[in-house]
mmCIF file with all atom_site columns, C-alpha atoms in Angstrom:
data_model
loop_
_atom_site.group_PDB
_atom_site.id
_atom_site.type_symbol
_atom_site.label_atom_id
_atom_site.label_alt_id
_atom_site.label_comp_id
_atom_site.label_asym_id
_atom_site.label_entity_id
_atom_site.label_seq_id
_atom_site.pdbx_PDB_ins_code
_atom_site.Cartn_x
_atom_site.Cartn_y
_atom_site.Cartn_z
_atom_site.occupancy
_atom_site.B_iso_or_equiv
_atom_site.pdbx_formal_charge
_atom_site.auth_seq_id
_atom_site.auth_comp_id
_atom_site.auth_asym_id
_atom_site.auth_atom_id
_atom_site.pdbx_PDB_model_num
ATOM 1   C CA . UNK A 1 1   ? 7.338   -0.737  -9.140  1.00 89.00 ? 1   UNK A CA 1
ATOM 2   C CA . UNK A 1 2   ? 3.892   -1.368  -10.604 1.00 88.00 ? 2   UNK A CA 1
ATOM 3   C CA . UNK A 1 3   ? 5.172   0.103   -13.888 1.00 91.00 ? 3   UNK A CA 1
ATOM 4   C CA . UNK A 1 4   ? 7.649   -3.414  -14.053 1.00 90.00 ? 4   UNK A CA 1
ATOM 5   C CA . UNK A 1 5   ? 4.930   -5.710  -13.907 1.00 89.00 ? 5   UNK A CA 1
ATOM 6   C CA . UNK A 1 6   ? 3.890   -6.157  -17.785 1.00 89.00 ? 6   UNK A CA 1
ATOM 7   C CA . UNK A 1 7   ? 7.375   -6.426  -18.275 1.00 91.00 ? 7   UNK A CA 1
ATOM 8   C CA . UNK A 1 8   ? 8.604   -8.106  -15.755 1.00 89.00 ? 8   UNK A CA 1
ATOM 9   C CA . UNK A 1 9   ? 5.889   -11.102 -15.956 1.00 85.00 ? 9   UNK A CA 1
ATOM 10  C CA . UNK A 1 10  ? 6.246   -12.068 -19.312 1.00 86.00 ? 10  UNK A CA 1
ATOM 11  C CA . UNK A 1 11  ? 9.530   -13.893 -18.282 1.00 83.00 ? 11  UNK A CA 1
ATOM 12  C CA . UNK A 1 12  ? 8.365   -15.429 -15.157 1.00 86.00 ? 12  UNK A CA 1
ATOM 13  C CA . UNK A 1 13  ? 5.075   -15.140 -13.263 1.00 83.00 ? 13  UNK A CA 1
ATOM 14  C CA . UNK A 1 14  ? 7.186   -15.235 -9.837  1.00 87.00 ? 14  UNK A CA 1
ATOM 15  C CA . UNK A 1 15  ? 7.948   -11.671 -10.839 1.00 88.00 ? 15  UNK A CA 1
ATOM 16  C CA . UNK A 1 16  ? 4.557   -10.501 -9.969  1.00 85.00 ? 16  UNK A CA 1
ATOM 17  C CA . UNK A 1 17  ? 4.383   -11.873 -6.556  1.00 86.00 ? 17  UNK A CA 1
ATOM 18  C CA . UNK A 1 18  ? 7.903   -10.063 -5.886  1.00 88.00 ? 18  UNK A CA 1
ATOM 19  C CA . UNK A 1 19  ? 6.602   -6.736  -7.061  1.00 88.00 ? 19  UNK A CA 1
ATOM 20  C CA . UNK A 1 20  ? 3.408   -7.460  -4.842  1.00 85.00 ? 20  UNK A CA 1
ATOM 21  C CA . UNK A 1 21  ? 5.210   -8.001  -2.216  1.00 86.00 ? 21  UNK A CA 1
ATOM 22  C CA . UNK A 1 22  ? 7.737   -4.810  -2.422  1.00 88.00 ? 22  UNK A CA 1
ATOM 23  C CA . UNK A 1 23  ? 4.816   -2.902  -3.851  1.00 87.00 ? 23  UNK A CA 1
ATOM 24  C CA . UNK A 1 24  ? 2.800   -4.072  -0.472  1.00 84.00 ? 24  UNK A CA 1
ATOM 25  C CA . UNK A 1 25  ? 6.166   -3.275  1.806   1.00 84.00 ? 25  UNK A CA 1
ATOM 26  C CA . UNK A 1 26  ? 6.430   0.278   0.592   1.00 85.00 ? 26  UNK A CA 1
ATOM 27  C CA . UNK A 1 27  ? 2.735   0.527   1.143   1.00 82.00 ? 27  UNK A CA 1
ATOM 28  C CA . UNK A 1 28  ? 3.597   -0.196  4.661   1.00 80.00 ? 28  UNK A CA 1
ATOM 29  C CA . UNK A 1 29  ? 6.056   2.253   5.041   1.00 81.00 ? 29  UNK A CA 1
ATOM 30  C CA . UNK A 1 30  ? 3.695   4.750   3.191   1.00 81.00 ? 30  UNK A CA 1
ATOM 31  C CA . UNK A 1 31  ? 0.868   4.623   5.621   1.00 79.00 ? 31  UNK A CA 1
ATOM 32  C CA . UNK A 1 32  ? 2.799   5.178   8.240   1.00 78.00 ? 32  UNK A CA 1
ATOM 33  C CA . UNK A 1 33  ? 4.611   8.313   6.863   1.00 80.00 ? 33  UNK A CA 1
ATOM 34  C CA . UNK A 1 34  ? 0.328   9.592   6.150   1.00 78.00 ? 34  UNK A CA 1
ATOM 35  C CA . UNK A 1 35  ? -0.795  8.580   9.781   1.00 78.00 ? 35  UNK A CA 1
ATOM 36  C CA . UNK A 1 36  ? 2.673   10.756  11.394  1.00 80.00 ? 36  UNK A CA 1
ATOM 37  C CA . UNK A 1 37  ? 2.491   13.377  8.813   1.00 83.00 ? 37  UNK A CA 1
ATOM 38  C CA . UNK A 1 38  ? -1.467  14.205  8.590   1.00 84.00 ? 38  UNK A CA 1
ATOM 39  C CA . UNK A 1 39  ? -1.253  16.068  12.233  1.00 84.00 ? 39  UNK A CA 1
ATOM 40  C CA . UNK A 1 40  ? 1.701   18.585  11.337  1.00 82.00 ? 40  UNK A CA 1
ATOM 41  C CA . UNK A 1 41  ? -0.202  19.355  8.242   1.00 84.00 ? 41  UNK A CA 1
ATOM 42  C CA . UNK A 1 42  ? -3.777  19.885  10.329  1.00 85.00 ? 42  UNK A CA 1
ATOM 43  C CA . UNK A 1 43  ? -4.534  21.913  12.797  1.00 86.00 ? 43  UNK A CA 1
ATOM 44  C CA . UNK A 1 44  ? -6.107  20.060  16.103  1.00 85.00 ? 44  UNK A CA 1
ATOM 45  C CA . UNK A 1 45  ? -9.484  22.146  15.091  1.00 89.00 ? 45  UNK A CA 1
ATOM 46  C CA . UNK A 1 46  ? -9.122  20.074  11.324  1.00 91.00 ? 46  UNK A CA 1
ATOM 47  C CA . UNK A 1 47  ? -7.574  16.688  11.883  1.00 87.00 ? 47  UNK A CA 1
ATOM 48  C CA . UNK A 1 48  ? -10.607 15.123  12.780  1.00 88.00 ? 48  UNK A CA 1
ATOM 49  C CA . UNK A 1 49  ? -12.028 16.181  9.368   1.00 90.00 ? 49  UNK A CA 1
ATOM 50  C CA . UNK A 1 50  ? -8.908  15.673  7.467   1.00 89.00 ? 50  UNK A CA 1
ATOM 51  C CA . UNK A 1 51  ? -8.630  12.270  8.606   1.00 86.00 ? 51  UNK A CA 1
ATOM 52  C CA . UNK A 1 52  ? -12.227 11.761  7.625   1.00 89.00 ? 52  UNK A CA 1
ATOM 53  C CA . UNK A 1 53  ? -11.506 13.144  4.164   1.00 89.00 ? 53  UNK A CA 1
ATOM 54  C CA . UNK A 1 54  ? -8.824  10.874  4.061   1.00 87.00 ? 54  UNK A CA 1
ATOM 55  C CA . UNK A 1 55  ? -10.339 7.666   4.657   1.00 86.00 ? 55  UNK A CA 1
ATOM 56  C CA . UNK A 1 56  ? -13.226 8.606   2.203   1.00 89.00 ? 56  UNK A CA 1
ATOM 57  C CA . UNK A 1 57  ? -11.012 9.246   -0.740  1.00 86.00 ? 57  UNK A CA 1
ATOM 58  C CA . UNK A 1 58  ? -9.192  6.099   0.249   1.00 84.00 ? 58  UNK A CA 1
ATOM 59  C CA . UNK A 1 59  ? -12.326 4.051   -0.222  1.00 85.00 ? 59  UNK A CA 1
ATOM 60  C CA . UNK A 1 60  ? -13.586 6.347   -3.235  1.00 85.00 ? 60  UNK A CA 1
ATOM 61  C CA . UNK A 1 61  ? -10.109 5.952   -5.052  1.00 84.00 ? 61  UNK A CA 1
ATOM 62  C CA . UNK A 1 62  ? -10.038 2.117   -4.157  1.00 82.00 ? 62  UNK A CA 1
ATOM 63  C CA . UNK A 1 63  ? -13.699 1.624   -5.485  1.00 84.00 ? 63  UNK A CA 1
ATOM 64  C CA . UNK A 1 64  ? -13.417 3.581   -8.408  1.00 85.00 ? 64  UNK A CA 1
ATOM 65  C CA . UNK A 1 65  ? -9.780  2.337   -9.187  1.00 83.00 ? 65  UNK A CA 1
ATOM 66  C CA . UNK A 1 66  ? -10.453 -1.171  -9.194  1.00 82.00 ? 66  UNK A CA 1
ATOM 67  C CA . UNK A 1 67  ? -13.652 -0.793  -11.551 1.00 83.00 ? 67  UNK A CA 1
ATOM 68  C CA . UNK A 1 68  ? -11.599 1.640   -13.681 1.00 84.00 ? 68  UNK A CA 1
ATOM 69  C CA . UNK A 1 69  ? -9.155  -1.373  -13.965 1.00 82.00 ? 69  UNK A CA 1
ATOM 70  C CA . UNK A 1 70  ? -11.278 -3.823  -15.026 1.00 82.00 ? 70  UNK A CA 1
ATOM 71  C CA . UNK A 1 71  ? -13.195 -1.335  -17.861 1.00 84.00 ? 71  UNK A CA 1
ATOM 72  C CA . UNK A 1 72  ? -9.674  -0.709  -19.480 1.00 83.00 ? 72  UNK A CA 1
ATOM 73  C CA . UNK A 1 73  ? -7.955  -4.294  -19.004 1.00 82.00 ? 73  UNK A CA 1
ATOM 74  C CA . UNK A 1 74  ? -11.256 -5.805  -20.428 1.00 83.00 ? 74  UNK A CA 1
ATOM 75  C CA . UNK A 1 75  ? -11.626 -2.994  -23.324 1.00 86.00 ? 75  UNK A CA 1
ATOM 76  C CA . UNK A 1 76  ? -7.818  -2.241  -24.004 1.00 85.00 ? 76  UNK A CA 1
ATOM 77  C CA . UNK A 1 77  ? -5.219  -4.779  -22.274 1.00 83.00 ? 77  UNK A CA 1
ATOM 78  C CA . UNK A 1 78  ? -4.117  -5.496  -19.189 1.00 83.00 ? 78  UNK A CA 1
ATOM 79  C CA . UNK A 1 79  ? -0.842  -3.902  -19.299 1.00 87.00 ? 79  UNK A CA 1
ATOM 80  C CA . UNK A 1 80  ? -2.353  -0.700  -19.962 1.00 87.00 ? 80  UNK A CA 1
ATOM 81  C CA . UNK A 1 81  ? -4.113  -1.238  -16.782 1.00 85.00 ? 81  UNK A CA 1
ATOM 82  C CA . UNK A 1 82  ? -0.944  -1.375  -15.171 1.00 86.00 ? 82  UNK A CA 1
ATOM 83  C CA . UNK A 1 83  ? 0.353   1.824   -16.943 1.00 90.00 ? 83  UNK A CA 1
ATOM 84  C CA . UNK A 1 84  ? -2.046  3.644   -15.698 1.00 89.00 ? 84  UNK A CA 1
ATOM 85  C CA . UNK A 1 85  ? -2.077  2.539   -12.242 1.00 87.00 ? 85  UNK A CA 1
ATOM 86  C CA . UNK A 1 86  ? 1.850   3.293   -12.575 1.00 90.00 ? 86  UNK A CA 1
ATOM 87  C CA . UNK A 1 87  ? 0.948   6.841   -14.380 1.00 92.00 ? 87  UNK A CA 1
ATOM 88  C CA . UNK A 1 88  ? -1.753  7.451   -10.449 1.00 88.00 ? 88  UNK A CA 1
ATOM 89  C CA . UNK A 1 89  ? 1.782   6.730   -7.837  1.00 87.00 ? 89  UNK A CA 1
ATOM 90  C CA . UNK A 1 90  ? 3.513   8.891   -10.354 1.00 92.00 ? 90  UNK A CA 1
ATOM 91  C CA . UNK A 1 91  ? 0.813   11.750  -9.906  1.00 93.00 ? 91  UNK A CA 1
ATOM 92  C CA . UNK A 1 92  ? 0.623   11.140  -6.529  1.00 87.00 ? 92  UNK A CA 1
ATOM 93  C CA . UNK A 1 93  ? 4.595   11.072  -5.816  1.00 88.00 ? 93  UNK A CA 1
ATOM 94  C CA . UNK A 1 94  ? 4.288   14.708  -7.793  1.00 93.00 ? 94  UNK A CA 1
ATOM 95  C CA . UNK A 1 95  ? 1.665   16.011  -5.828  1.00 89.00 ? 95  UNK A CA 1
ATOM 96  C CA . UNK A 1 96  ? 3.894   14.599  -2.099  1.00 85.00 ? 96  UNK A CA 1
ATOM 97  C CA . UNK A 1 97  ? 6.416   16.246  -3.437  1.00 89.00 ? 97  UNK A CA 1
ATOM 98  C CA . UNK A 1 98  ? 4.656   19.732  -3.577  1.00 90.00 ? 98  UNK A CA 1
ATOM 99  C CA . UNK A 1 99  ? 3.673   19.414  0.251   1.00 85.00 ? 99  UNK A CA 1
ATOM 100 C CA . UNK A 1 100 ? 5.840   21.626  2.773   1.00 84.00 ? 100 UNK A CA 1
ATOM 101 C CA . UNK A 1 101 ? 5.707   20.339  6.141   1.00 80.00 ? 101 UNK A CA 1
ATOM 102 C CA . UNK A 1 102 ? 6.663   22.413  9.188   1.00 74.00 ? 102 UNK A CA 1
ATOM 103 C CA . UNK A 1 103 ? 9.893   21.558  10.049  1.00 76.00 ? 103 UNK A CA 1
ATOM 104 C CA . UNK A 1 104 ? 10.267  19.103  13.126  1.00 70.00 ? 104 UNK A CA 1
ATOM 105 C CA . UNK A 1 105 ? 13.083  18.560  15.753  1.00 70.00 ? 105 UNK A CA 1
ATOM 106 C CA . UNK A 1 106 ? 15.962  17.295  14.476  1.00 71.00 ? 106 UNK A CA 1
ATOM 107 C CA . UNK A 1 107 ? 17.214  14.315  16.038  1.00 67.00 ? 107 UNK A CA 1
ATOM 108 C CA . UNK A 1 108 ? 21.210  14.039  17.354  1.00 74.00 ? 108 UNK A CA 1
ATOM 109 C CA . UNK A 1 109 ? 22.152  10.152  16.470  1.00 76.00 ? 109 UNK A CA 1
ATOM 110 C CA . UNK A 1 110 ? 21.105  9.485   13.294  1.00 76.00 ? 110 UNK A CA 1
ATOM 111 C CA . UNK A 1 111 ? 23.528  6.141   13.143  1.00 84.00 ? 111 UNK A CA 1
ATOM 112 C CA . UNK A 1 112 ? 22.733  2.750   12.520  1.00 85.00 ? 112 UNK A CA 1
ATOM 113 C CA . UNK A 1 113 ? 23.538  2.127   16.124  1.00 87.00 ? 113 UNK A CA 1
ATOM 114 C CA . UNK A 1 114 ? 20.897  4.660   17.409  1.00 86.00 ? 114 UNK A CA 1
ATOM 115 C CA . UNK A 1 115 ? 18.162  3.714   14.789  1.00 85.00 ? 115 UNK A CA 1
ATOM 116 C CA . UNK A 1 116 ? 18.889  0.029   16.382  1.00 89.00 ? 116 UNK A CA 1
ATOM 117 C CA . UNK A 1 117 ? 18.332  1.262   19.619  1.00 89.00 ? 117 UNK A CA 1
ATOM 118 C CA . UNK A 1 118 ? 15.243  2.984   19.014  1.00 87.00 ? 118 UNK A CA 1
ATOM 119 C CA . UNK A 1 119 ? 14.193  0.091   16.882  1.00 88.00 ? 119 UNK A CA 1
ATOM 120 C CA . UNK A 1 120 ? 14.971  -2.109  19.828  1.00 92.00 ? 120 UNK A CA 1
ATOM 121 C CA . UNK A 1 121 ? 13.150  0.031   22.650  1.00 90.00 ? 121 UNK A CA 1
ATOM 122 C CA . UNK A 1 122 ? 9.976   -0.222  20.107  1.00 86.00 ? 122 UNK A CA 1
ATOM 123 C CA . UNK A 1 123 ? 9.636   -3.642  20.549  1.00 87.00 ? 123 UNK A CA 1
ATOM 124 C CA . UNK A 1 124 ? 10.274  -4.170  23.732  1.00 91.00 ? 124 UNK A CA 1
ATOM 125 C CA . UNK A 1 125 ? 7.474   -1.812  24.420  1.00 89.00 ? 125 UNK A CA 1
ATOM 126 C CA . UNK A 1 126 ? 5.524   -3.545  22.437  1.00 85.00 ? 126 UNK A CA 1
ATOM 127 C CA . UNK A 1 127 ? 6.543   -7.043  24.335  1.00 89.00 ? 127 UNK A CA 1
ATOM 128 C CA . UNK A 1 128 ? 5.797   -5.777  27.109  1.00 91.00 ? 128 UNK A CA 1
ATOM 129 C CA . UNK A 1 129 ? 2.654   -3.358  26.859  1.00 89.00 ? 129 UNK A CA 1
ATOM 130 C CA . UNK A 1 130 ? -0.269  -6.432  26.181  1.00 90.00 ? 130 UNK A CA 1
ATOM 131 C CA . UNK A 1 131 ? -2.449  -4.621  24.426  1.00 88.00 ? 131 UNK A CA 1
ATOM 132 C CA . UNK A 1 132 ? 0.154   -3.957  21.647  1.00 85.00 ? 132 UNK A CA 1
ATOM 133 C CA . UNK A 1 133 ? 1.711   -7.534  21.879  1.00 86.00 ? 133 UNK A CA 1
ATOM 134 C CA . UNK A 1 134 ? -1.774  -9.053  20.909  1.00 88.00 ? 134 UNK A CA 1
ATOM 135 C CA . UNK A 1 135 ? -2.424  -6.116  18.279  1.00 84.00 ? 135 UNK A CA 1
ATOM 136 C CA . UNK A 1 136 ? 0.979   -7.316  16.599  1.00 81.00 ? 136 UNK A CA 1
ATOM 137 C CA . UNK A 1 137 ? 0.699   -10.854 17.019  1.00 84.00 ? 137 UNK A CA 1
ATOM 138 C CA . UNK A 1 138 ? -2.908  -10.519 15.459  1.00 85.00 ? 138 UNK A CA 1
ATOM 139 C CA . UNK A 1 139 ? -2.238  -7.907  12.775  1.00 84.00 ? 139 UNK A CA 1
ATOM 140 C CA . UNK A 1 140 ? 1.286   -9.673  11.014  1.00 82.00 ? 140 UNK A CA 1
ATOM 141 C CA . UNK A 1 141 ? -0.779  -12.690 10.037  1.00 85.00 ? 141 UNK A CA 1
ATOM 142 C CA . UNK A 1 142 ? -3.516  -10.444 8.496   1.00 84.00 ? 142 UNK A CA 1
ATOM 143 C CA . UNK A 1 143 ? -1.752  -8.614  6.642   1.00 81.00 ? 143 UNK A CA 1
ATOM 144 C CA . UNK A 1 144 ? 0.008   -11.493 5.386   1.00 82.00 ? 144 UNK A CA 1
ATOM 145 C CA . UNK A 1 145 ? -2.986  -13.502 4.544   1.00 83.00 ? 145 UNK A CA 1
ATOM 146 C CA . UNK A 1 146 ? -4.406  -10.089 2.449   1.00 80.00 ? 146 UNK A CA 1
ATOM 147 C CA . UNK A 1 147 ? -1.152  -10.219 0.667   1.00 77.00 ? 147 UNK A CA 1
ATOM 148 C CA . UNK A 1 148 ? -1.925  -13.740 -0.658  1.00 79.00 ? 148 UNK A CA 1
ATOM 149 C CA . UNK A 1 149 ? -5.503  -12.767 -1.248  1.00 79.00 ? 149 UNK A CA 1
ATOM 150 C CA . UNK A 1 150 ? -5.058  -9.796  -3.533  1.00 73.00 ? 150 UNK A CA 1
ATOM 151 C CA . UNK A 1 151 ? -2.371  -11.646 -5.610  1.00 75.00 ? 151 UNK A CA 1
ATOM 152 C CA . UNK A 1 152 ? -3.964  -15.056 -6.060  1.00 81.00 ? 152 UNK A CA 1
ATOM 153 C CA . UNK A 1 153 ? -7.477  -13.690 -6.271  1.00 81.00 ? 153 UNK A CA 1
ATOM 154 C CA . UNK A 1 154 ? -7.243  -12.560 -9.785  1.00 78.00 ? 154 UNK A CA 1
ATOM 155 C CA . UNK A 1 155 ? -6.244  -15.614 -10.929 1.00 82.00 ? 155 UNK A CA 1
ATOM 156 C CA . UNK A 1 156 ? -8.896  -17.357 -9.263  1.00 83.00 ? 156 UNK A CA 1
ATOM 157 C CA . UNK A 1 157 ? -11.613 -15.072 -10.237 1.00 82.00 ? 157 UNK A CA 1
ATOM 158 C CA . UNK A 1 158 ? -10.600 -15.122 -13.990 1.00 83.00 ? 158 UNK A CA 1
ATOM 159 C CA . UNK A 1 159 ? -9.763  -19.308 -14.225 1.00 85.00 ? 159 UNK A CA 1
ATOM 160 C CA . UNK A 1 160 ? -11.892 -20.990 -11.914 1.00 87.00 ? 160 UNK A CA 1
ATOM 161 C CA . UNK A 1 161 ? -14.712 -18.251 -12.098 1.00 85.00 ? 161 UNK A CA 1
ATOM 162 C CA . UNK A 1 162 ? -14.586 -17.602 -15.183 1.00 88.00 ? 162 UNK A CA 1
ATOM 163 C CA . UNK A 1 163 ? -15.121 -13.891 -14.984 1.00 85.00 ? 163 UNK A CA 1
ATOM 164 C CA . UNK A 1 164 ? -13.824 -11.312 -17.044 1.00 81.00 ? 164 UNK A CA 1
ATOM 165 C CA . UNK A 1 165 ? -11.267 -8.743  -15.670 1.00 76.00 ? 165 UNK A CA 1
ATOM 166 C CA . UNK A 1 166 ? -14.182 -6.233  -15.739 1.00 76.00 ? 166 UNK A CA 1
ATOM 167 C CA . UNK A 1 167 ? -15.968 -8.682  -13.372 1.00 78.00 ? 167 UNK A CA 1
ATOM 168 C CA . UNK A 1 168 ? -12.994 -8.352  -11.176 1.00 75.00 ? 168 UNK A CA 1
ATOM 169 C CA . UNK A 1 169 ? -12.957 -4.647  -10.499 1.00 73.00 ? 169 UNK A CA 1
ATOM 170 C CA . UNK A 1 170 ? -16.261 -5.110  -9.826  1.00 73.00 ? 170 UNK A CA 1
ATOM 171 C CA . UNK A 1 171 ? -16.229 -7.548  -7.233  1.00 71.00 ? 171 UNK A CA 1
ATOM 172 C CA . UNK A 1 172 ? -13.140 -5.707  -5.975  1.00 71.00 ? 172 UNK A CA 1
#
């Protein structure tokens, strides 16, 4: 998806907020496979120092990604920033891919119907359990206000700042 965007934005700038957006959504969906999938792959002895690894190569890759950003949009061009952003999800999807998880239970109902159900019994737990009503009510408008922040941000940081998109990663 991040592969589109030099393409997709020289017809329309709208196009960039709709790839941020699915770009964010599959993010979403993502993280959640990592959270479920982490404990299969680690015993109870490792988890708590695979999830440790985890989070610090999240922050490593995140700090050294966006200042890798800036150095090549502000020395080559900005699309190639994208490209190789595009070429890191392609690595990564490769590198998934190679992963062999134990198999788990298999699950009867596999309709629509039954994935509405469980959908359904999901949030009516979290109705009625408070702790996870105020944890959703809190956490949708979050994540929607870091949406808006991370695609309006550039713009703001290169126009009204001035900066360069060097400057960016940096800040990032």
């Amino acid at each position: 998806v991040i592969f589109l965007i030099p393409f997709l934005t020289r017809e329309n700038l709208t196009w960039l907020y709709i790839v941020v957006a699915v770009s964010s959504a599959i993010g979403q969906f993502f993280e959640s496979a990592h959270a479920s999938v982490l404990p299969e792959l680690a015993s109870e002895h490792e988890l708590s120092a695979a999830n440790s690894i985890m989070a610090i190569s999240q922050v490593g890759s995140t700090t050294v990604g966006f200042a890798a950003a800036g150095v090549l949009a502000s020395a080559a061009s900005l699309d190639l920033a994208f490209f190789a952003n595009s070429a890191t999800f392609l690595i990564s999807a490769l590198m998934v891919l190679m992963i062999r998880i134990p198999p788990s239970p298999t699950v009867d109902d596999t309709s629509l119907a039954a994935i509405g159900t469980n959908l359904k019994a999901g949030l009516l737990t979290v109705r009625d359990a408070p702790m996870l009503r105020s944890l959703f009510v809190l956490v949708l408008p979050v994540f929607l206000i870091f949406g808006l922040q991370n695609s309006l941000y550039l713009p703001f940081a290169l126009k009204t700042l001035g900066g360069t998109e060097f400057e960016f990663g940096l800040q990032q």
